[in-house]
Amino acid sequence: MSSVLSADPVLQQVDRGFEDSLGRLCDLLRIPSVSTDPAYKGDVRRAADWLVRELSGLGFDASVRETAGHPAVVAHHPGPGGQDVPHILYYGHYDVQPAEPLELWNSPPFEPAIVEAEHGRRIVARGAVDDKGQVMTFIEAFRAWHAVHGTLPIRVTVLLEGEEETGSPNLLPFLKANAEELKADVCVITDTNAWNIDTPAITTRLRGLLYVEATLHGPSHDLHSGMFGGAVLNPINALTRILGQIHDEDGRVRFPGFYDDVAEPTDEEKAMWRDLGFDESAFLAGVGLKTPVGEAGRSALERLWSRPTCDINGIWGGYTGEGSKTVIASKASAKLSCRLVPAQDPEKILAGIKSFLEERTPADGRWEFTVFGRSPGVQVPTDSPYLRAAMAGLGDVFANKPALVGSGGSIPVGGYIRQALGFDSIFVGFGLEDDRIHSPNEKFEVKCLHNGIRSHAAMLARFAAL
Amino acid sequence: MSSVLSADPVLQQVDRGFEDSLGRLCDLLRIPSVSTDPAYKGDVRRAADWLVRELSGLGFDASVRETAGHPAVVAHHPGPGGQDVPHILYYGHYDVQPAEPLELWNSPPFEPAIVEAEHGRRIVARGAVDDKGQVMTFIEAFRAWHAVHGTLPIRVTVLLEGEEETGSPNLLPFLKANAEELKADVCVITDTNAWNIDTPAITTRLRGLLYVEATLHGPSHDLHSGMFGGAVLNPINALTRILGQIHDEDGRVRFPGFYDDVAEPTDEEKAMWRDLGFDESAFLAGVGLKTPVGEAGRSALERLWSRPTCDINGIWGGYTGEGSKTVIASKASAKLSCRLVPAQDPEKILAGIKSFLEERTPADGRWEFTVFGRSPGVQVPTDSPYLRAAMAGLGDVFANKPALVGSGGSIPVGGYIRQALGFDSIFVGFGLEDDRIHSPNEKFEVKCLHNGIRSHAAMLARFAAL
């Protein structure tokens, strides 16, 4: 069906009201809603209350909703009366990472600073982009629609989480407990990046994650390396020997069955990614490196977006303090994680890891495993009408065609929504790679905020036109 | 010359006074003289004071002597007046390892417990054998001589160190600064093991030690494994790959030049070691293992006493806390040590290690090295008259002939004494392999303490007869 409401005056309203939008984002940024630190518990709730107030003012039925941890905000807008319009769930999070180390900030993290830089003004504050700035892109789009038309062109439910930065421990239970209420046609998640400041992006591939801690046990207790060295199993020696075999000479992971279900990206995807002109040298230089690493014969974007990996995230054993201790440790441990691509089954991969390690168990050795996470990769069908509508909306705002990109990271909420609510998610966000999320001097380009609001306003019209 | 003093009544006095000797050892064990932890600094000094008091009561001119770290105890006994008797330096240490982890002790580590076990009573406490129990074997032998004859049959100097468990950082300077005062004919070091509870041993080979900390640096800062995983250098992955190559499939160390200067033990040594009937299965079972490890084609004693090794003593990098963190660490570290045999030059071995690691440096990687110790192996001439006298003294006490053994461990003091004072050392001690030194529930068999005191009493007479 086609919408009776026009987006054009809404975009004009976005532009007219933009300085006020910026001011409201700054108000939200002043609330230090750090979810991991109990000292900020009251501030987290204050941010939720603030959002309920704003959404209520835009015609939403909004409320703070309790969870076992920090509360969520849920808000419903009926859309234009009497029409059969799409119903979209918007997801974002209003909690932020801790600001520490404070001494590395150029201005106080919870006193937003507007500074001039290469792309014009930018907002510097904890949460500027992740995810308060991104959340405000759709709230301010709702505001402009509300100001011009007195309503929204579709039915909207908003879900704002307060625990994303602590791993969303209560999100899946909350979704399940409120599945009926949160039902919609599709979810729009605004917590990802644009391709660059002039090129919007929809993320259609996200890698999943399997995280395992493995401990190799050997002697019954720590031994003196003089009395026993050279004649008994040393679990650290053995662990390095085994973990050192994870990759073959071409950088491929050697766990059995690891690549069985890995699909090659389509030629269209490969062509699209090639056209993005990714600068691998700049990517490496940004972290002090020069030399590409990984599977031979593949581009960096292919490796990051379409190939599974195994990284050791932590390792420890024996004496790790100052100076020397001549000990043969009784055990050694490592945390290792695999980024997974869609169709890889985390359980099957886990079985492959265990069998790889167990086949190499030294005589008298014994493994102990703990699994900390197993989420599959996500691939959003590129022929979804909602995705096509979102692309069209982005096309209404940006001169450059929106890029369909992948992400090396994992956003479990997409999987949770599929699991608990049964529908897909569209990942569309407006951050930039250099926004320093989770780091000191996090920033959001004002231009990105502005185009984000315009984009959401335009996407609303396009969704309504479905 | 022959001594005018008889050992027989002294041995009777040792037996008569043994329960008091045991009580004094318990008094010393109650002082938590942990040298590595500054919190115990006062206790370390208290132990030194206690020893000065005891030695002063036995006719020694004893004093606490300052060093740059914990103090040493030095004591002199002139021996019987007017005779040209040998002069022997006795070395031991009164500091102990930390007791942690406390929860693994069956009784408080600094409240000695006397418990019954297969060999009769045993003393359970930190330092029970290493080295307080051993030190008390010669002090109580002096006491028995003093009680019976009012003097000792030879000139004696005692040097008790307070920093052995932290690597003796100030011992060599102390020896050099006091070389004239500490001059003697030979040193008796009591910090080694008997062959078994019924067979005494003199240790004629000790392995040296080279201890290196190596850190592999990669990215300029810790990275998100989703955003970078599979496309950049992961220093932990690389470190395991490199350290996993240290040993070849035959268990030989692959550092260049590592075996260049390693001499094969003589046929006589090999025969002697074979005759000891070493029970490798029991040795392994004692630490919860079943399977021999190490260089192929060599007996366990050959591997432990005559072959160099490389063990990783500690490894760390990335996230090592509870749960999961998806980080690619900017660096990873390991502590590794080589046990060296005589004629291996620690500097040459260090160069080999560095070259082995550097050859394998991944692109963009950078090594940082810290060396914590480099002491060569020691071999004591078996034709020394002092060694023969010590063997005779042991033969006076034990039915079994004393064994001439090697030790896998390193006691740098022997090398320091040769270097600073110019004479050899005889390593004779009374510990057992299963004494759990450096571990929870360290113990010393009461029978070993008793025979140790008797042995030192008898050796004093044999030295006097030289």
Coordinates of N, CA, C and O in Angstrom, one line a residue, chain A residues 3-85:
Chain A
S3 N 1.7 5.3 1.0 CA 1.4 6.2 2.1 C 0.7 7.5 1.6 O 1.0 7.9 0.5
V4 N -0.2 8.0 2.4 CA -0.8 9.3 2.1 C 0.0 10.4 2.6 O -0.3 11.6 2.3
L5 N 1.1 10.1 3.4 CA 1.8 11.2 4.0 C 3.1 11.4 3.2 O 3.8 10.5 2.9
S6 N 3.5 12.6 3.0 CA 4.7 13.0 2.3 C 5.9 13.2 3.2 O 5.8 13.7 4.2
A7 N 7.1 12.7 2.7 CA 8.3 12.8 3.5 C 9.0 14.2 3.3 O 9.7 14.7 4.1
D8 N 8.7 14.9 2.1 CA 9.5 16.1 1.8 C 9.4 17.2 2.9 O 10.4 17.7 3.4
P9 N 8.1 17.5 3.3 CA 8.1 18.5 4.4 C 8.7 18.0 5.7 O 9.2 18.8 6.5
V10 N 8.7 16.7 5.9 CA 9.3 16.2 7.1 C 10.9 16.4 7.1 O 11.5 16.8 8.1
L11 N 11.5 16.2 5.9 CA 12.9 16.5 5.8 C 13.2 17.9 6.0 O 14.2 18.3 6.7
Q12 N 12.3 18.8 5.5 CA 12.5 20.2 5.8 C 12.4 20.5 7.3 O 13.2 21.3 7.8
Q13 N 11.5 19.8 7.9 CA 11.3 20.0 9.4 C 12.5 19.5 10.1 O 13.0 20.1 11.1
V14 N 13.1 18.4 9.7 CA 14.4 17.9 10.3 C 15.4 19.0 10.2 O 16.1 19.3 11.2
D15 N 15.6 19.6 9.1 CA 16.6 20.6 8.9 C 16.3 21.8 9.8 O 17.3 22.3 10.4
R16 N 15.1 22.2 9.8 CA 14.7 23.4 10.6 C 15.0 23.2 12.1 O 15.4 24.0 12.8
G17 N 14.6 21.9 12.5 CA 14.7 21.6 14.0 C 16.1 21.1 14.4 O 16.2 20.6 15.5
F18 N 17.0 21.0 13.5 CA 18.2 20.3 13.8 C 19.0 20.7 15.0 O 19.5 19.9 15.8
E19 N 19.1 22.1 15.2 CA 19.9 22.5 16.3 C 19.3 22.1 17.6 O 20.0 21.8 18.6
D20 N 17.9 22.1 17.6 CA 17.3 21.6 18.8 C 17.5 20.1 19.0 O 17.6 19.6 20.1
S21 N 17.5 19.3 17.9 CA 17.8 17.9 18.0 C 19.2 17.7 18.6 O 19.4 16.8 19.5
L22 N 20.1 18.5 18.1 CA 21.5 18.4 18.7 C 21.5 18.7 20.1 O 22.2 18.0 20.9
G23 N 20.8 19.7 20.5 CA 20.7 20.1 22.0 C 20.1 18.9 22.8 O 20.6 18.7 23.9
R24 N 19.1 18.3 22.3 CA 18.5 17.1 23.0 C 19.5 16.0 23.2 O 19.6 15.4 24.2
L25 N 20.2 15.7 22.1 CA 21.2 14.6 22.2 C 22.2 15.0 23.3 O 22.6 14.2 24.1
C26 N 22.6 16.3 23.4 CA 23.6 16.7 24.4 C 23.0 16.5 25.8 O 23.7 16.1 26.7
D27 N 21.7 16.8 25.9 CA 21.0 16.5 27.2 C 21.1 15.1 27.6 O 21.4 14.8 28.8
L28 N 20.9 14.2 26.7 CA 20.9 12.8 27.0 C 22.4 12.3 27.3 O 22.6 11.5 28.2
L29 N 23.3 12.9 26.6 CA 24.7 12.6 26.8 C 25.2 13.0 28.2 O 26.2 12.5 28.7
R30 N 24.5 14.0 28.8 CA 25.0 14.5 30.1 C 24.6 13.5 31.2 O 25.0 13.7 32.4
I31 N 23.8 12.5 30.9 CA 23.4 11.5 31.9 C 24.3 10.3 31.8 O 24.3 9.6 30.8
P32 N 25.2 10.1 32.8 CA 26.2 9.1 32.7 C 25.7 7.7 32.9 O 25.9 7.1 34.0
S33 N 25.0 7.2 31.9 CA 24.3 5.9 32.1 C 25.3 4.7 31.8 O 25.1 3.9 30.9
V34 N 26.3 4.6 32.7 CA 27.3 3.5 32.5 C 26.7 2.2 33.1 O 26.5 2.1 34.4
S35 N 26.4 1.2 32.3 CA 25.7 0.1 32.8 C 26.5 -0.9 33.6 O 26.0 -1.6 34.5
T36 N 27.8 -0.9 33.4 CA 28.6 -2.0 34.1 C 29.0 -1.6 35.5 O 29.4 -2.5 36.3
D37 N 28.9 -0.3 35.8 CA 29.3 0.1 37.2 C 28.1 0.4 38.0 O 27.3 1.4 37.8
P38 N 27.9 -0.3 39.1 CA 26.8 -0.1 40.0 C 26.6 1.3 40.5 O 25.5 1.8 40.8
A39 N 27.7 2.1 40.5 CA 27.7 3.5 41.0 C 26.8 4.3 40.1 O 26.3 5.4 40.6
Y40 N 26.6 3.9 38.9 CA 25.8 4.7 38.0 C 24.3 4.2 37.8 O 23.6 4.6 36.9
K41 N 23.9 3.3 38.7 CA 22.6 2.6 38.6 C 21.5 3.7 38.4 O 20.6 3.6 37.6
G42 N 21.5 4.7 39.3 CA 20.5 5.7 39.3 C 20.5 6.5 38.0 O 19.5 6.9 37.5
D43 N 21.7 6.7 37.4 CA 21.9 7.5 36.2 C 21.3 6.7 35.0 O 20.7 7.3 34.1
V44 N 21.5 5.4 35.1 CA 21.0 4.6 34.0 C 19.4 4.7 34.0 O 18.8 4.9 32.9
R45 N 18.8 4.6 35.1 CA 17.4 4.8 35.2 C 16.9 6.2 34.8 O 15.9 6.4 34.2
R46 N 17.8 7.2 35.2 CA 17.4 8.6 34.8 C 17.4 8.7 33.3 O 16.6 9.4 32.7
A47 N 18.3 8.0 32.6 CA 18.3 8.1 31.1 C 17.1 7.4 30.5 O 16.5 7.9 29.6
A48 N 16.7 6.3 31.2 CA 15.5 5.6 30.7 C 14.3 6.5 30.9 O 13.4 6.7 30.0
D49 N 14.2 7.2 32.0 CA 13.0 8.1 32.3 C 13.0 9.2 31.3 O 12.0 9.7 30.8
W50 N 14.2 9.8 31.0 CA 14.3 10.9 30.0 C 13.8 10.4 28.6 O 13.0 11.2 28.0
L51 N 14.1 9.2 28.2 CA 13.7 8.7 26.9 C 12.1 8.5 26.9 O 11.5 8.8 25.9
V52 N 11.6 8.0 28.0 CA 10.2 7.8 28.1 C 9.5 9.1 28.0 O 8.5 9.2 27.2
R53 N 10.0 10.2 28.6 CA 9.4 11.5 28.5 C 9.4 12.0 27.1 O 8.4 12.5 26.5
E54 N 10.6 11.8 26.4 CA 10.7 12.3 25.0 C 9.7 11.6 24.1 O 9.0 12.2 23.3
L55 N 9.7 10.3 24.2 CA 8.8 9.4 23.4 C 7.3 9.7 23.6 O 6.5 9.8 22.7
S56 N 7.0 9.9 24.9 CA 5.6 10.2 25.3 C 5.2 11.5 24.6 O 4.0 11.6 24.2
G57 N 6.1 12.4 24.5 CA 5.8 13.7 23.9 C 5.5 13.6 22.4 O 5.1 14.6 21.7
L58 N 5.9 12.5 21.8 CA 5.7 12.3 20.3 C 4.6 11.3 20.0 O 4.6 10.7 18.9
G59 N 3.7 11.2 21.0 CA 2.5 10.3 20.7 C 2.7 8.9 21.0 O 1.9 8.0 20.6
F60 N 3.8 8.5 21.6 CA 4.1 7.1 22.0 C 3.4 6.8 23.3 O 3.4 7.7 24.2
D61 N 3.0 5.6 23.5 CA 2.7 5.0 24.8 C 4.0 4.4 25.3 O 4.3 3.3 24.9
A62 N 4.7 5.1 26.1 CA 6.1 4.7 26.5 C 6.2 4.5 28.0 O 5.5 5.1 28.8
S63 N 7.0 3.5 28.3 CA 7.2 3.2 29.8 C 8.6 2.6 30.0 O 9.2 2.0 29.1
V64 N 9.0 2.7 31.3 CA 10.2 2.1 31.7 C 9.8 0.7 32.2 O 8.8 0.5 32.9
R65 N 10.5 -0.3 31.7 CA 10.2 -1.7 32.0 C 11.3 -2.4 32.8 O 12.4 -2.4 32.3
E66 N 10.9 -3.1 33.8 CA 11.9 -3.7 34.7 C 12.5 -5.0 34.0 O 11.7 -5.7 33.3
T67 N 13.7 -5.2 34.3 CA 14.3 -6.5 34.0 C 15.1 -7.0 35.2 O 15.1 -6.2 36.2
A68 N 15.8 -8.1 35.2 CA 16.6 -8.5 36.3 C 17.8 -7.6 36.5 O 18.4 -7.6 37.6
G69 N 18.1 -6.7 35.5 CA 19.2 -5.8 35.6 C 18.7 -4.4 35.4 O 17.7 -4.0 36.1
H70 N 19.3 -3.6 34.5 CA 18.9 -2.3 34.2 C 17.6 -2.3 33.4 O 17.4 -3.3 32.7
P71 N 16.7 -1.3 33.5 CA 15.4 -1.4 32.8 C 15.6 -1.2 31.3 O 16.6 -0.6 30.9
A72 N 14.6 -1.6 30.6 CA 14.4 -1.3 29.2 C 13.4 -0.2 29.0 O 12.5 0.0 29.9
V73 N 13.4 0.4 27.9 CA 12.3 1.4 27.6 C 11.5 0.8 26.4 O 12.1 0.3 25.4
V74 N 10.2 0.7 26.5 CA 9.4 0.2 25.5 C 8.3 1.3 25.1 O 7.7 1.9 26.1
A75 N 8.1 1.5 23.9 CA 7.2 2.6 23.5 C 6.4 2.1 22.2 O 7.0 1.5 21.3
H76 N 5.2 2.4 22.2 CA 4.3 2.0 21.0 C 3.7 3.3 20.4 O 3.1 4.1 21.1
H77 N 3.7 3.3 19.1 CA 3.0 4.4 18.3 C 2.1 3.6 17.3 O 2.5 2.8 16.6
P78 N 0.8 4.0 17.4 CA -0.2 3.3 16.5 C -0.1 3.6 15.0 O -0.6 2.9 14.2
G79 N 0.7 4.6 14.7 CA 0.7 5.1 13.3 C -0.6 5.8 12.9 O -1.4 6.1 13.8
P80 N -0.8 6.0 11.6 CA -2.0 6.7 11.2 C -3.2 5.8 11.4 O -3.1 4.6 11.1
G81 N -4.2 6.3 11.9 CA -5.4 5.5 12.2 C -6.0 4.9 10.9 O -5.9 5.4 9.8
G82 N -6.6 3.7 11.1 CA -7.4 3.1 10.1 C -6.7 2.6 8.8 O -7.4 2.3 7.8
Q83 N -5.4 2.5 8.8 CA -4.8 2.0 7.6 C -4.0 0.8 7.9 O -3.5 0.6 9.0
D84 N -3.8 -0.1 6.9 CA -3.1 -1.3 7.1 C -1.6 -1.0 6.8 O -1.2 -1.2 5.7
V85 N -0.9 -0.5 7.8 CA 0.5 -0.1 7.5 C 1.5 -1.1 8.1 O 1.1 -1.9 9.0

